[in-house]
């Protein structure tokens, strides 16, 4: 008051406040006591000598240029303390910082000013006054930023965004009496011009002002984040958000077509459409590869901090209301606020927490489709923010992991759970190459096997697609057996469901095409044998043949050390023989036999245990290709005989009874093998000489018996003779033993 009284040029000098009046007016202001007259005199003289000057605008406070607040910015540049009160009396000196007086003045004025501006904004129907009011809010927000009055700035932003959200969320019936949104409001930048129709759409202008303040001063946003998040939900619900931001990134098949909706998404979408009274426009989510491209594009964009002009970039909807919302959304450049890489970790953390805390599914008592709809979108934006800030990912992901654990317990929100799975997979796809991220990502992957089987069935296509992409792009980064075992278990789990099965096999095939020499070959071979043997689908021949080709590639590469992994050796051998016996595709069956024969005949006898060899003999003798005219029947029988010759030298134990020693195998399994072999021989020979298999069987058995009999010591002695005797009898039964060279006691021992 003293400053105005002394320096107002329009005031009569005779009526200006005197020193005595100034002292009298300030009695009792020091907690009921008077300030010293000496101090008040110094204050009076300082103000009388130097007028306090405040600029008329603050456009330059943040944006640079000619500085109009002399007291604020001159002293700030000087970085020196220039006391507002200077006196020679030490007891009266009160050193004050360079901008403290201006900040105090603004602090005193801000509260009533905001109340007045708010009242005007809500009540006035004067277009000019409304625009001026919004400009007043903008200037006050910028001043609060300059003075680092963060709470005040957030109060202003929250107020504007709150009015904007109410406008966006208002029922269409409430807008029937309003005039259509003028073109000028859609195309004008709202700065310095009268916009006709502003009063009818004050909420739209408040939304624009609030969003642009957030964009230009993002690092100062604190308490306003929740209100901003609610505005995002409202804009999306009203179709007032650009497609690249409002749609969800999702997986697509090899042709680029987004995977079909799950039952969970359909239920949520249809319920939301009924609640919002909108018709489905069958908008497809963004495919995976499209989302990768858009993400990379967003990383490279450069954005100006100047307040952008509202434009209408994308006329997806015909109504002026939707056009206006789209224009505001575009002008605010929401992706810059939420998804642009940030240099400050604390800022990204605030954004993520605001999004992840926006909807807590554990608080939902009864199913609320709109609640789940918003929770899904918040998770999507948070995931994009994470992926856009790779340099901070290791510090940010623990927040995600905590949220994901919570989401996966909320079976009442299955669509949110589905998007949680997609989030885990996308994080692995984009961030597994970051070494610091791998422990976090592995922890999140470990959550997936515990999901309910019925839920996993419905999302298995997305699970399979995501795992396949991870396998193709990240297998060089899977550094040890434990990581491969985890991915193997997830792939096996997914392949058990039809929607995800083909994705898993495609991922394995693509991985082998890129590199078939890595530590994961063991895991991939196990999975392929399950495909080949029909463990996942016994009726899909195409799937079996494709898997067989991959399995042959693995075995033929020589990069799979089967000699140290008997279990896998047995599994692969059995898989090859299974195809020989059951596959109706001739080429696949012959390819499988060739691989089986090469595998068995090149395996060192010492590398596989006695039990392992016996198991393979049982497999080879228990089933034969059908029909009997199948050329593979001859080949598999010949292979069985050759393997028997390899194995018998190791089986030298003699079975002893209480009464006598009998030349028969000690292991009942070998006895079963020989019995099964005899049955195969009998079946082949019973067909008669008109079948090619008859002649080939006679030749194979004759050669086998002659070898066993000619060198008994090499083939277990009595054991070899016993095996030969079993086969001799089958030849004699059909009168085909003429080519045998056998000792006199062979038949007798066999009969015994």
XYZ file of C-alpha atoms in Angstrom:
752
model
C 0.000 0.000 0.000
C 2.853 2.385 0.862
C 4.513 1.706 -2.508
C 1.284 2.570 -4.383
C 0.610 5.591 -2.210
C 4.065 7.105 -2.731
C 4.552 6.373 -6.436
C 1.110 6.494 -8.031
C 1.344 9.415 -10.536
C -2.399 10.000 -10.372
C -2.393 10.703 -6.661
C -2.389 14.211 -5.207
C 1.025 14.736 -3.526
C -0.627 16.382 -0.604
C -2.603 13.235 0.147
C 0.327 10.795 0.070
C 0.998 8.792 3.233
C 3.430 10.468 5.590
C 6.022 8.733 7.739
C 3.958 9.379 10.858
C 0.866 7.883 9.229
C 2.868 4.839 8.096
C 4.141 4.248 11.643
C 0.649 4.660 13.059
C -0.879 2.224 10.517
C 1.612 -0.501 11.484
C 1.081 -0.494 15.216
C 0.524 -3.907 16.828
C 1.470 -5.988 13.764
C 4.434 -7.728 15.442
C 2.377 -10.409 17.296
C 0.534 -7.622 19.107
C 3.632 -5.532 19.698
C 4.895 -2.536 17.739
C 7.894 -2.624 15.447
C 10.609 -0.100 16.307
C 10.121 3.334 14.815
C 13.723 3.216 13.583
C 13.010 0.085 11.550
C 9.740 1.424 10.116
C 11.475 4.658 9.226
C 14.120 2.750 7.261
C 11.400 0.825 5.428
C 9.569 4.025 4.564
C 12.701 5.695 3.227
C 13.731 2.648 1.151
C 10.324 2.438 -0.566
C 10.217 6.192 -1.006
C 13.634 6.106 -2.686
C 13.063 3.008 -4.853
C 9.698 2.036 -6.267
C 8.723 -1.641 -6.243
C 8.007 -2.470 -9.873
C 6.153 -5.528 -11.149
C 5.885 -6.313 -14.890
C 2.540 -6.468 -16.628
C 3.003 -9.966 -18.119
C 4.927 -13.167 -17.465
C 5.093 -14.544 -20.984
C 8.847 -14.277 -20.806
C 9.360 -15.845 -17.406
C 9.809 -19.358 -18.805
C 10.165 -18.729 -22.517
C 13.147 -16.300 -22.442
C 13.350 -13.015 -24.313
C 13.151 -9.484 -22.908
C 12.690 -9.744 -19.151
C 9.940 -7.546 -17.822
C 10.121 -8.376 -14.144
C 13.102 -6.189 -13.289
C 13.235 -7.039 -9.608
C 12.789 -10.790 -10.175
C 15.081 -11.541 -13.057
C 17.815 -8.916 -12.645
C 18.584 -10.083 -9.151
C 18.284 -13.718 -10.199
C 20.932 -13.218 -12.866
C 23.204 -11.340 -10.517
C 23.088 -14.194 -7.981
C 23.823 -11.692 -5.173
C 21.872 -10.693 -2.099
C 20.606 -7.133 -2.498
C 18.737 -6.399 0.724
C 15.280 -4.974 0.396
C 15.964 -3.121 3.680
C 19.447 -1.730 4.292
C 20.334 0.163 7.404
C 23.462 1.066 9.287
C 21.952 -0.321 12.446
C 22.933 -4.039 12.724
C 20.012 -4.769 15.038
C 17.578 -3.690 12.351
C 19.121 -5.481 9.346
C 16.825 -8.113 7.729
C 18.614 -9.676 4.735
C 16.067 -10.882 2.183
C 16.767 -12.977 -0.923
C 16.679 -11.471 -4.389
C 13.065 -12.534 -5.173
C 11.553 -13.049 -1.773
C 9.527 -9.867 -1.797
C 7.992 -10.651 -5.179
C 7.257 -14.260 -4.174
C 5.620 -13.103 -0.956
C 3.468 -10.653 -2.851
C 2.424 -13.363 -5.297
C 1.723 -15.807 -2.484
C -0.602 -13.328 -0.801
C -2.406 -12.537 -4.039
C -2.603 -16.047 -5.518
C -5.348 -17.579 -3.372
C -7.982 -14.839 -3.825
C -6.944 -14.468 -7.469
C -7.509 -18.159 -8.194
C -10.845 -18.111 -6.398
C -11.915 -15.136 -8.447
C -10.692 -16.657 -11.706
C -12.412 -19.936 -10.953
C -15.694 -18.220 -10.183
C -15.450 -16.264 -13.408
C -14.514 -19.338 -15.430
C -17.521 -21.275 -14.156
C -20.132 -18.515 -14.248
C -19.400 -16.049 -17.053
C -21.032 -16.227 -20.461
C -18.887 -13.437 -21.842
C -16.607 -15.014 -24.441
C -13.948 -12.326 -24.135
C -13.874 -12.511 -20.356
C -13.672 -16.287 -20.455
C -10.628 -16.261 -22.738
C -8.975 -13.627 -20.547
C -9.684 -15.750 -17.483
C -7.974 -18.761 -19.026
C -5.008 -16.592 -19.924
C -4.910 -15.441 -16.301
C -4.749 -19.069 -15.165
C -1.921 -19.708 -17.597
C 0.100 -16.746 -16.344
C -0.444 -17.681 -12.705
C 0.668 -21.253 -13.433
C 3.848 -20.045 -15.111
C 4.629 -17.630 -12.258
C 4.149 -20.449 -9.738
C 6.608 -22.556 -11.713
C 9.143 -19.729 -11.697
C 8.798 -19.302 -7.944
C 8.953 -23.102 -7.524
C 5.524 -23.080 -5.944
C 4.781 -26.611 -7.154
C 1.693 -27.145 -5.038
C 0.034 -24.029 -6.423
C 0.912 -25.010 -9.977
C -0.653 -28.446 -9.460
C -3.762 -26.875 -7.919
C -4.230 -24.753 -11.037
C -3.648 -27.674 -13.401
C -5.964 -29.967 -11.425
C -8.684 -27.329 -11.485
C -8.461 -26.902 -15.251
C -8.249 -30.633 -15.950
C -11.148 -31.318 -13.609
C -13.388 -28.907 -15.509
C -12.200 -30.425 -18.754
C -12.931 -33.971 -17.588
C -16.451 -33.003 -16.548
C -16.997 -31.557 -20.013
C -15.657 -34.654 -21.792
C -17.615 -37.062 -19.578
C -20.886 -35.153 -19.787
C -23.804 -37.044 -21.249
C -24.663 -36.246 -24.848
C -28.141 -35.185 -23.702
C -26.550 -32.489 -21.548
C -24.981 -30.980 -24.646
C -28.171 -30.773 -26.690
C -28.796 -27.170 -25.619
C -25.229 -26.130 -26.338
C -24.193 -24.674 -29.629
C -22.028 -26.888 -31.842
C -18.321 -26.526 -31.242
C -17.301 -23.583 -33.488
C -14.649 -24.212 -36.091
C -12.667 -21.379 -34.543
C -12.318 -23.350 -31.306
C -10.930 -26.307 -33.202
C -8.507 -24.410 -35.384
C -7.457 -21.448 -33.195
C -4.551 -21.457 -30.762
C -6.560 -19.603 -28.073
C -3.949 -16.874 -27.666
C -4.939 -13.220 -27.814
C -8.117 -13.396 -29.848
C -11.819 -13.411 -29.121
C -13.359 -16.786 -29.886
C -17.071 -16.766 -30.449
C -18.832 -19.596 -28.639
C -16.140 -20.014 -25.976
C -18.556 -19.758 -23.065
C -20.629 -22.744 -24.219
C -17.506 -24.884 -24.324
C -15.499 -23.577 -21.394
C -14.695 -27.125 -20.331
C -13.052 -27.825 -23.680
C -10.906 -24.688 -23.405
C -10.029 -25.470 -19.787
C -8.965 -28.965 -20.852
C -6.781 -27.549 -23.589
C -5.199 -25.054 -21.219
C -4.561 -27.704 -18.547
C -3.031 -30.231 -20.966
C -0.717 -27.695 -22.584
C 0.466 -26.559 -19.158
C 1.253 -30.171 -18.302
C 3.116 -30.579 -21.549
C 5.264 -27.451 -21.174
C 5.951 -27.964 -17.455
C 5.838 -31.755 -17.122
C 8.596 -32.014 -14.547
C 6.602 -29.780 -12.173
C 3.518 -31.999 -12.207
C 3.002 -33.797 -8.895
C -0.455 -33.919 -7.314
C -2.140 -33.333 -10.691
C -1.142 -36.728 -12.141
C -4.281 -38.550 -10.927
C -6.536 -35.904 -12.470
C -4.570 -36.103 -15.719
C -5.006 -39.880 -15.736
C -8.764 -39.506 -15.304
C -8.794 -37.062 -18.237
C -7.027 -39.655 -20.372
C -9.682 -42.229 -19.531
C -12.456 -39.764 -20.349
C -10.893 -38.747 -23.666
C -10.508 -42.348 -24.751
C -14.058 -43.226 -23.732
C -15.348 -40.250 -25.752
C -13.207 -41.262 -28.759
C -11.350 -38.005 -28.351
C -7.879 -39.503 -28.413
C -5.744 -40.220 -31.445
C -5.710 -43.835 -32.566
C -1.979 -44.415 -32.124
C -2.366 -43.552 -28.453
C -5.805 -44.972 -27.668
C -5.392 -48.413 -29.223
C -3.658 -51.271 -27.464
C -0.522 -52.840 -28.864
C -1.138 -56.513 -29.478
C 0.385 -59.523 -31.195
C -0.214 -60.363 -34.835
C 0.296 -63.455 -36.947
C 2.950 -63.794 -39.657
C 0.723 -61.977 -42.144
C 0.439 -58.955 -39.854
C -3.183 -59.598 -38.880
C -3.914 -58.878 -35.237
C -4.901 -61.985 -33.303
C -8.647 -62.461 -32.716
C -10.204 -61.075 -29.561
C -10.315 -63.361 -26.560
C -13.569 -64.034 -24.751
C -12.302 -61.797 -21.957
C -11.844 -58.777 -24.200
C -15.171 -59.332 -25.944
C -17.042 -59.364 -22.656
C -15.343 -56.209 -21.420
C -15.723 -54.344 -24.722
C -19.408 -55.142 -25.143
C -20.204 -54.181 -21.571
C -18.378 -50.862 -21.949
C -20.190 -50.113 -25.201
C -23.516 -50.611 -23.435
C -22.465 -48.388 -20.531
C -21.211 -45.590 -22.783
C -24.041 -45.967 -25.310
C -21.663 -46.292 -28.238
C -21.574 -48.652 -31.181
C -18.557 -50.806 -31.844
C -16.474 -49.594 -34.736
C -14.572 -52.900 -34.758
C -11.311 -51.081 -34.295
C -8.469 -53.572 -34.329
C -5.621 -53.172 -31.919
C -2.202 -52.403 -33.249
C -0.254 -55.477 -34.359
C 3.045 -56.319 -32.711
C 5.360 -55.318 -35.513
C 3.334 -52.180 -36.150
C 3.652 -51.307 -32.478
C 7.405 -51.788 -32.599
C 7.648 -49.411 -35.546
C 5.478 -46.777 -33.902
C 7.450 -47.060 -30.683
C 10.728 -46.505 -32.469
C 9.196 -43.600 -34.318
C 8.074 -42.008 -31.073
C 11.584 -42.323 -29.693
C 13.003 -40.334 -32.588
C 10.469 -37.490 -32.580
C 11.607 -34.045 -31.528
C 8.972 -31.946 -29.774
C 9.001 -28.210 -29.201
C 8.111 -26.822 -25.793
C 6.107 -23.990 -27.319
C 2.364 -24.211 -26.880
C 1.113 -25.917 -30.048
C -1.718 -24.752 -32.232
C -4.860 -26.874 -32.107
C -5.428 -28.631 -35.370
C -7.750 -31.340 -36.572
C -5.357 -34.062 -37.727
C -7.565 -37.081 -38.024
C -11.302 -36.888 -38.788
C -12.264 -40.296 -37.527
C -15.656 -39.124 -36.292
C -18.065 -36.741 -37.873
C -19.330 -34.895 -34.786
C -17.867 -31.518 -33.945
C -17.579 -32.659 -30.318
C -15.314 -35.559 -31.242
C -13.378 -33.413 -33.676
C -12.771 -30.844 -30.971
C -11.566 -33.442 -28.471
C -9.268 -34.979 -31.058
C -7.862 -31.550 -31.803
C -7.201 -30.810 -28.138
C -5.599 -34.214 -27.702
C -3.378 -33.677 -30.715
C -2.395 -30.163 -29.668
C -1.388 -31.337 -26.204
C 0.838 -34.028 -27.748
C -0.059 -36.504 -25.041
C 2.458 -39.027 -26.282
C 5.166 -36.452 -25.573
C 3.953 -36.127 -21.991
C 3.617 -39.842 -21.320
C 5.818 -41.745 -23.728
C 8.725 -39.530 -24.670
C 12.061 -40.658 -23.134
C 12.718 -38.659 -19.979
C 16.112 -37.697 -18.616
C 14.888 -37.563 -15.026
C 14.214 -40.927 -13.393
C 11.956 -39.340 -10.780
C 9.657 -37.980 -13.490
C 9.225 -41.376 -15.152
C 8.573 -42.924 -11.754
C 5.813 -40.384 -11.100
C 4.211 -41.126 -14.463
C 4.322 -44.883 -13.925
C 2.988 -44.727 -10.399
C 0.148 -42.435 -11.443
C -0.850 -44.844 -14.216
C -0.403 -48.073 -12.257
C -2.180 -46.704 -9.180
C -5.082 -45.258 -11.159
C -7.090 -48.468 -10.808
C -6.554 -51.047 -8.082
C -8.378 -54.263 -9.069
C -8.341 -55.546 -5.493
C -10.809 -52.810 -4.521
C -13.447 -53.946 -7.030
C -16.183 -55.820 -5.181
C -18.522 -56.551 -8.105
C -17.411 -56.767 -11.695
C -17.200 -53.329 -13.287
C -16.433 -53.432 -17.005
C -15.557 -49.731 -17.193
C -13.178 -50.122 -14.255
C -11.412 -53.019 -16.005
C -11.428 -51.082 -19.286
C -9.620 -48.164 -17.650
C -7.222 -50.425 -15.749
C -6.215 -52.094 -19.007
C -5.550 -48.751 -20.682
C -3.534 -47.473 -17.725
C -1.392 -50.625 -17.863
C -0.901 -50.143 -21.598
C 0.296 -46.553 -21.200
C 2.566 -47.552 -18.333
C 4.095 -50.328 -20.450
C 4.779 -47.909 -23.284
C 6.346 -45.431 -20.881
C 8.603 -48.198 -19.577
C 9.679 -49.267 -23.058
C 10.332 -45.667 -24.045
C 12.751 -45.283 -21.142
C 15.088 -48.240 -21.609
C 17.892 -46.447 -19.811
C 15.807 -46.436 -16.618
C 14.114 -49.816 -17.124
C 16.020 -51.691 -14.404
C 15.015 -49.094 -11.805
C 11.408 -48.934 -13.016
C 10.517 -52.595 -13.529
C 10.210 -53.561 -9.834
C 7.145 -51.296 -9.690
C 5.714 -53.220 -12.638
C 6.540 -56.576 -11.104
C 4.687 -55.678 -7.925
C 1.654 -54.575 -9.948
C 1.733 -57.697 -12.130
C 1.754 -59.973 -9.091
C -1.361 -58.167 -7.910
C -3.067 -58.341 -11.298
C -2.486 -62.075 -11.682
C -4.441 -62.730 -8.477
C -7.541 -60.891 -9.745
C -9.448 -63.596 -11.578
C -12.515 -61.326 -11.592
C -10.667 -59.137 -14.135
C -9.531 -61.712 -16.713
C -9.046 -59.135 -19.476
C -6.699 -57.205 -17.201
C -4.873 -60.464 -16.457
C -4.603 -61.091 -20.195
C -3.041 -57.682 -20.740
C -0.715 -58.373 -17.827
C 0.584 -61.433 -19.674
C 1.012 -59.391 -22.853
C 2.914 -56.768 -20.841
C 5.334 -59.385 -19.478
C 5.972 -60.767 -22.959
C 6.453 -57.331 -24.538
C 8.902 -56.360 -21.815
C 10.958 -59.481 -22.537
C 10.863 -58.845 -26.274
C 12.140 -55.282 -25.938
C 14.353 -55.455 -22.859
C 15.887 -58.913 -22.593
C 19.040 -57.614 -24.256
C 19.586 -55.348 -21.236
C 21.655 -57.480 -18.811
C 20.396 -55.665 -15.709
C 16.815 -56.425 -16.722
C 17.077 -60.197 -17.042
C 16.582 -61.096 -13.362
C 13.451 -58.922 -13.252
C 12.096 -60.345 -16.509
C 12.743 -63.920 -15.438
C 10.882 -63.215 -12.199
C 7.862 -61.998 -14.136
C 7.975 -65.007 -16.490
C 7.925 -67.294 -13.461
C 4.464 -65.915 -12.663
C 2.939 -67.343 -15.849
C 2.951 -71.106 -15.097
C 0.800 -70.519 -12.012
C -2.053 -68.959 -14.012
C -5.304 -70.970 -14.065
C -5.347 -73.535 -16.929
C -8.745 -72.399 -18.216
C -7.452 -68.832 -18.407
C -4.227 -69.951 -20.124
C -6.253 -71.812 -22.738
C -8.024 -68.637 -23.852
C -4.842 -66.544 -24.055
C -2.580 -69.293 -25.431
C -2.432 -67.740 -28.908
C -0.976 -64.530 -27.482
C 1.234 -66.477 -25.122
C 2.535 -68.613 -27.984
C 3.063 -65.653 -30.295
C 4.915 -63.674 -27.636
C 7.126 -66.582 -26.624
C 7.934 -67.290 -30.261
C 9.034 -63.694 -30.817
C 11.169 -63.825 -27.664
C 12.718 -67.103 -28.804
C 13.549 -65.764 -32.257
C 14.939 -62.452 -31.106
C 16.441 -63.242 -27.725
C 17.806 -66.807 -27.815
C 21.439 -65.586 -28.032
C 20.844 -63.829 -24.693
C 19.585 -66.956 -22.904
C 22.823 -67.531 -21.108
C 22.403 -70.740 -19.118
C 20.449 -73.971 -18.764
C 18.101 -72.578 -16.115
C 16.911 -69.804 -18.429
C 16.421 -72.279 -21.267
C 14.568 -74.658 -18.962
C 12.184 -71.854 -17.962
C 11.445 -70.954 -21.574
C 11.155 -74.643 -22.427
C 8.541 -75.147 -19.710
C 6.578 -72.103 -20.904
C 6.698 -73.276 -24.522
C 5.627 -76.770 -23.476
C 2.755 -75.347 -21.411
C 1.577 -73.236 -24.340
C 1.880 -76.011 -26.931
C -0.603 -78.090 -24.967
C -3.332 -75.680 -26.082
C -4.368 -75.642 -29.703
C -4.440 -71.841 -30.235
C -0.794 -71.468 -29.194
C 0.641 -74.675 -30.649
C 1.516 -73.480 -34.135
C 3.157 -70.320 -32.805
C 5.450 -72.409 -30.624
C 6.534 -74.645 -33.509
C 7.014 -71.654 -35.822
C 9.191 -70.005 -33.195
C 11.348 -73.122 -32.827
C 11.710 -73.499 -36.597
C 12.687 -69.846 -37.050
C 15.174 -70.095 -34.204
C 16.843 -73.116 -35.825
C 17.000 -71.333 -39.154
C 18.962 -68.519 -37.551
C 21.310 -70.699 -35.493
C 21.360 -74.424 -34.712
C 24.442 -74.323 -32.513
C 23.576 -73.022 -29.059
C 23.001 -74.337 -25.570
C 19.233 -74.430 -26.050
C 19.317 -77.269 -28.596
C 18.551 -79.782 -25.831
C 15.366 -77.954 -24.814
C 14.219 -77.491 -28.415
C 14.820 -81.175 -29.162
C 12.639 -82.216 -26.209
C 9.823 -79.984 -27.461
C 10.132 -81.252 -31.019
C 9.881 -84.875 -29.930
C 6.601 -84.025 -28.218
C 5.307 -82.585 -31.480
C 6.543 -85.583 -33.479
C 5.051 -88.221 -31.196
C 1.689 -86.461 -31.034
C 1.958 -85.577 -27.351
C 0.331 -82.232 -28.174
C -1.905 -83.308 -31.059
C -1.971 -86.908 -32.286
C -4.149 -86.140 -35.316
C -2.350 -83.160 -36.900
C -0.069 -84.809 -39.472
C 1.149 -81.496 -40.853
C 2.344 -80.473 -37.430
C 4.189 -83.763 -36.967
C 5.906 -83.535 -40.340
C 7.016 -79.965 -39.727
C 8.367 -80.886 -36.320
C 10.134 -83.911 -37.785
C 11.975 -81.718 -40.262
C 13.164 -79.515 -37.418
C 14.178 -82.503 -35.308
C 16.197 -83.971 -38.186
C 17.930 -80.607 -38.538
C 18.838 -80.669 -34.865
C 20.210 -84.207 -34.969
C 22.025 -83.860 -38.285
C 23.685 -80.622 -37.209
C 25.945 -82.559 -34.860
C 25.598 -79.786 -32.292
C 23.494 -81.862 -29.934
C 25.588 -84.070 -27.667
C 23.265 -87.029 -27.181
C 25.953 -89.277 -25.758
C 25.804 -87.381 -22.491
C 22.019 -87.287 -22.430
C 20.631 -90.805 -22.646
C 17.082 -89.708 -21.876
C 17.045 -87.370 -24.857
C 18.727 -90.006 -27.065
C 15.971 -92.483 -26.242
C 13.270 -89.867 -26.747
C 14.563 -88.806 -30.163
C 15.087 -92.420 -31.322
C 11.564 -93.322 -30.253
C 10.174 -90.244 -31.995
C 11.830 -91.141 -35.274
C 10.525 -94.707 -35.074
C 7.050 -93.450 -34.163
C 6.922 -91.526 -37.450
C 8.152 -94.547 -39.392
C 5.365 -96.673 -37.990
C 2.443 -94.244 -37.915
C 2.976 -91.489 -40.473
C 1.036 -91.772 -43.722
C 3.281 -89.236 -45.437
C 5.714 -91.472 -47.336
C 8.526 -88.923 -47.616
C 8.352 -88.026 -43.943
C 8.350 -91.687 -42.926
C 11.432 -92.477 -45.025
C 13.205 -89.330 -43.816
C 12.507 -90.366 -40.257
C 13.861 -93.871 -40.868
C 17.071 -92.554 -42.388
C 17.646 -90.320 -39.380
C 16.836 -93.150 -36.970
C 19.201 -95.540 -38.698
C 22.018 -93.007 -38.720
C 21.478 -92.190 -35.059
C 21.400 -95.800 -33.842
C 24.238 -97.141 -35.946
C 26.601 -94.279 -35.133
C 26.004 -94.392 -31.380
C 28.808 -96.016 -29.445
C 27.610 -99.026 -27.496
C 29.303 -97.817 -24.322
C 27.605 -94.416 -24.481
C 24.164 -95.890 -23.742
C 23.310 -98.065 -20.784
C 22.131 -101.661 -20.951
C 18.613 -100.499 -20.046
C 18.684 -97.867 -22.756
C 19.565 -100.314 -25.500
C 16.964 -102.773 -24.270
C 14.321 -100.050 -24.349
C 15.115 -99.236 -27.991
C 15.034 -102.931 -28.912
C 11.609 -103.177 -27.303
C 10.419 -100.160 -29.304
C 11.732 -101.564 -32.589
C 10.272 -105.027 -32.018
C 6.881 -104.081 -30.585
C 5.470 -102.324 -33.652
C 6.077 -102.631 -37.363
C 4.975 -100.377 -40.222
C 1.682 -101.354 -41.843
C 0.507 -102.588 -44.230
C 2.869 -105.484 -44.763
C 3.458 -104.263 -48.312
C 5.073 -101.106 -46.945
C 8.747 -101.046 -48.002
C 9.615 -99.559 -44.609
C 8.593 -102.857 -42.989
C 11.584 -104.510 -44.605
C 13.912 -101.647 -43.642
C 12.844 -101.446 -40.018
C 13.140 -105.214 -39.576
C 16.648 -105.164 -41.020
C 17.571 -102.285 -38.665
C 16.214 -104.251 -35.699
C 18.475 -107.190 -36.571
C 21.528 -104.959 -36.936
C 20.904 -103.262 -33.597
C 20.466 -106.650 -31.963
C 23.904 -107.686 -33.208
C 25.348 -104.508 -31.700
C 23.709 -105.004 -28.321
C 24.024 -108.737 -27.694
C 27.757 -108.763 -26.905
C 26.971 -106.699 -23.812
C 24.266 -109.070 -22.548
C 26.307 -111.964 -21.149
C 24.499 -112.815 -17.945
C 23.244 -116.423 -17.660
C 20.003 -117.126 -15.918
C 20.349 -119.830 -13.203
C 17.515 -121.856 -11.666
C 17.491 -124.180 -8.668
C 17.700 -127.340 -10.797
C 19.932 -126.450 -13.722
C 21.634 -123.695 -15.694
C 19.608 -122.575 -18.685
C 20.963 -120.629 -21.647
C 18.369 -117.829 -21.588
C 18.713 -114.130 -20.864
C 18.823 -112.928 -17.293
C 16.734 -109.872 -18.017
C 13.090 -110.558 -18.766
C 13.044 -107.533 -21.067
C 15.461 -109.230 -23.470
C 13.263 -112.298 -23.370
C 10.328 -110.106 -24.309
C 12.335 -108.546 -27.115
C 13.199 -111.928 -28.588
C 9.601 -113.054 -28.235
C 8.395 -109.934 -30.049
C 11.055 -110.419 -32.734
C 9.926 -113.991 -33.248
C 6.332 -112.814 -33.663
C 7.391 -110.298 -36.322
C 9.307 -112.993 -38.160
C 6.338 -115.339 -37.960
C 3.944 -112.678 -39.253
C 6.197 -111.827 -42.184
C 6.802 -115.443 -43.127
C 3.144 -116.431 -42.788
C 2.303 -114.115 -45.688
C 3.957 -116.478 -48.120
C 6.537 -116.152 -50.810
C 4.379 -113.867 -52.973
C 5.182 -110.924 -50.689
C 8.581 -109.202 -50.912
C 8.724 -109.059 -47.134
C 8.875 -112.890 -47.004
C 12.120 -113.134 -48.940
C 13.745 -110.203 -47.153
C 12.794 -111.661 -43.745
C 14.312 -115.030 -44.612
C 17.529 -113.347 -45.706
C 17.791 -111.127 -42.621
C 17.002 -113.906 -40.147
C 19.337 -116.382 -41.885
C 22.217 -113.905 -41.806
C 21.474 -113.011 -38.172
C 21.403 -116.658 -37.051
C 24.564 -117.527 -38.955
C 26.462 -114.613 -37.386
C 25.276 -115.469 -33.890
C 26.176 -119.127 -34.343
C 29.516 -118.662 -36.067
C 31.089 -116.536 -33.313
C 29.333 -117.454 -30.078
C 31.994 -115.960 -27.830
C 31.519 -112.524 -29.419
C 27.778 -112.574 -28.872
C 27.539 -113.692 -25.275
C 28.190 -117.390 -25.767
C 25.148 -119.311 -24.611
C 23.090 -116.128 -24.787
C 23.819 -115.736 -28.486
C 22.983 -119.368 -29.127
C 19.712 -118.993 -27.266
C 18.699 -115.992 -29.401
C 19.676 -117.842 -32.578
C 17.589 -120.815 -31.559
C 14.503 -118.622 -31.117
C 14.789 -117.461 -34.726
C 15.741 -120.840 -36.214
C 12.496 -122.360 -35.109
C 10.509 -119.698 -37.011
C 12.422 -120.490 -40.207
C 11.944 -124.199 -39.773
C 8.196 -123.782 -39.302
C 7.873 -122.479 -42.889
C 10.595 -124.663 -44.362
C 12.951 -121.742 -44.950
C 15.941 -122.890 -42.886
C 17.939 -124.187 -45.799
C 20.474 -121.388 -45.728
C 21.381 -121.828 -42.066
C 24.748 -122.994 -40.820
C 24.028 -124.040 -37.259
C 25.528 -126.381 -34.664
C 23.725 -129.612 -33.921
C 22.665 -128.483 -30.450
C 21.039 -125.209 -31.494
C 17.566 -126.597 -31.945
C 17.786 -128.769 -28.867
C 18.781 -125.881 -26.595
C 15.993 -123.813 -27.980
C 13.427 -126.523 -27.406
C 14.669 -126.960 -23.863
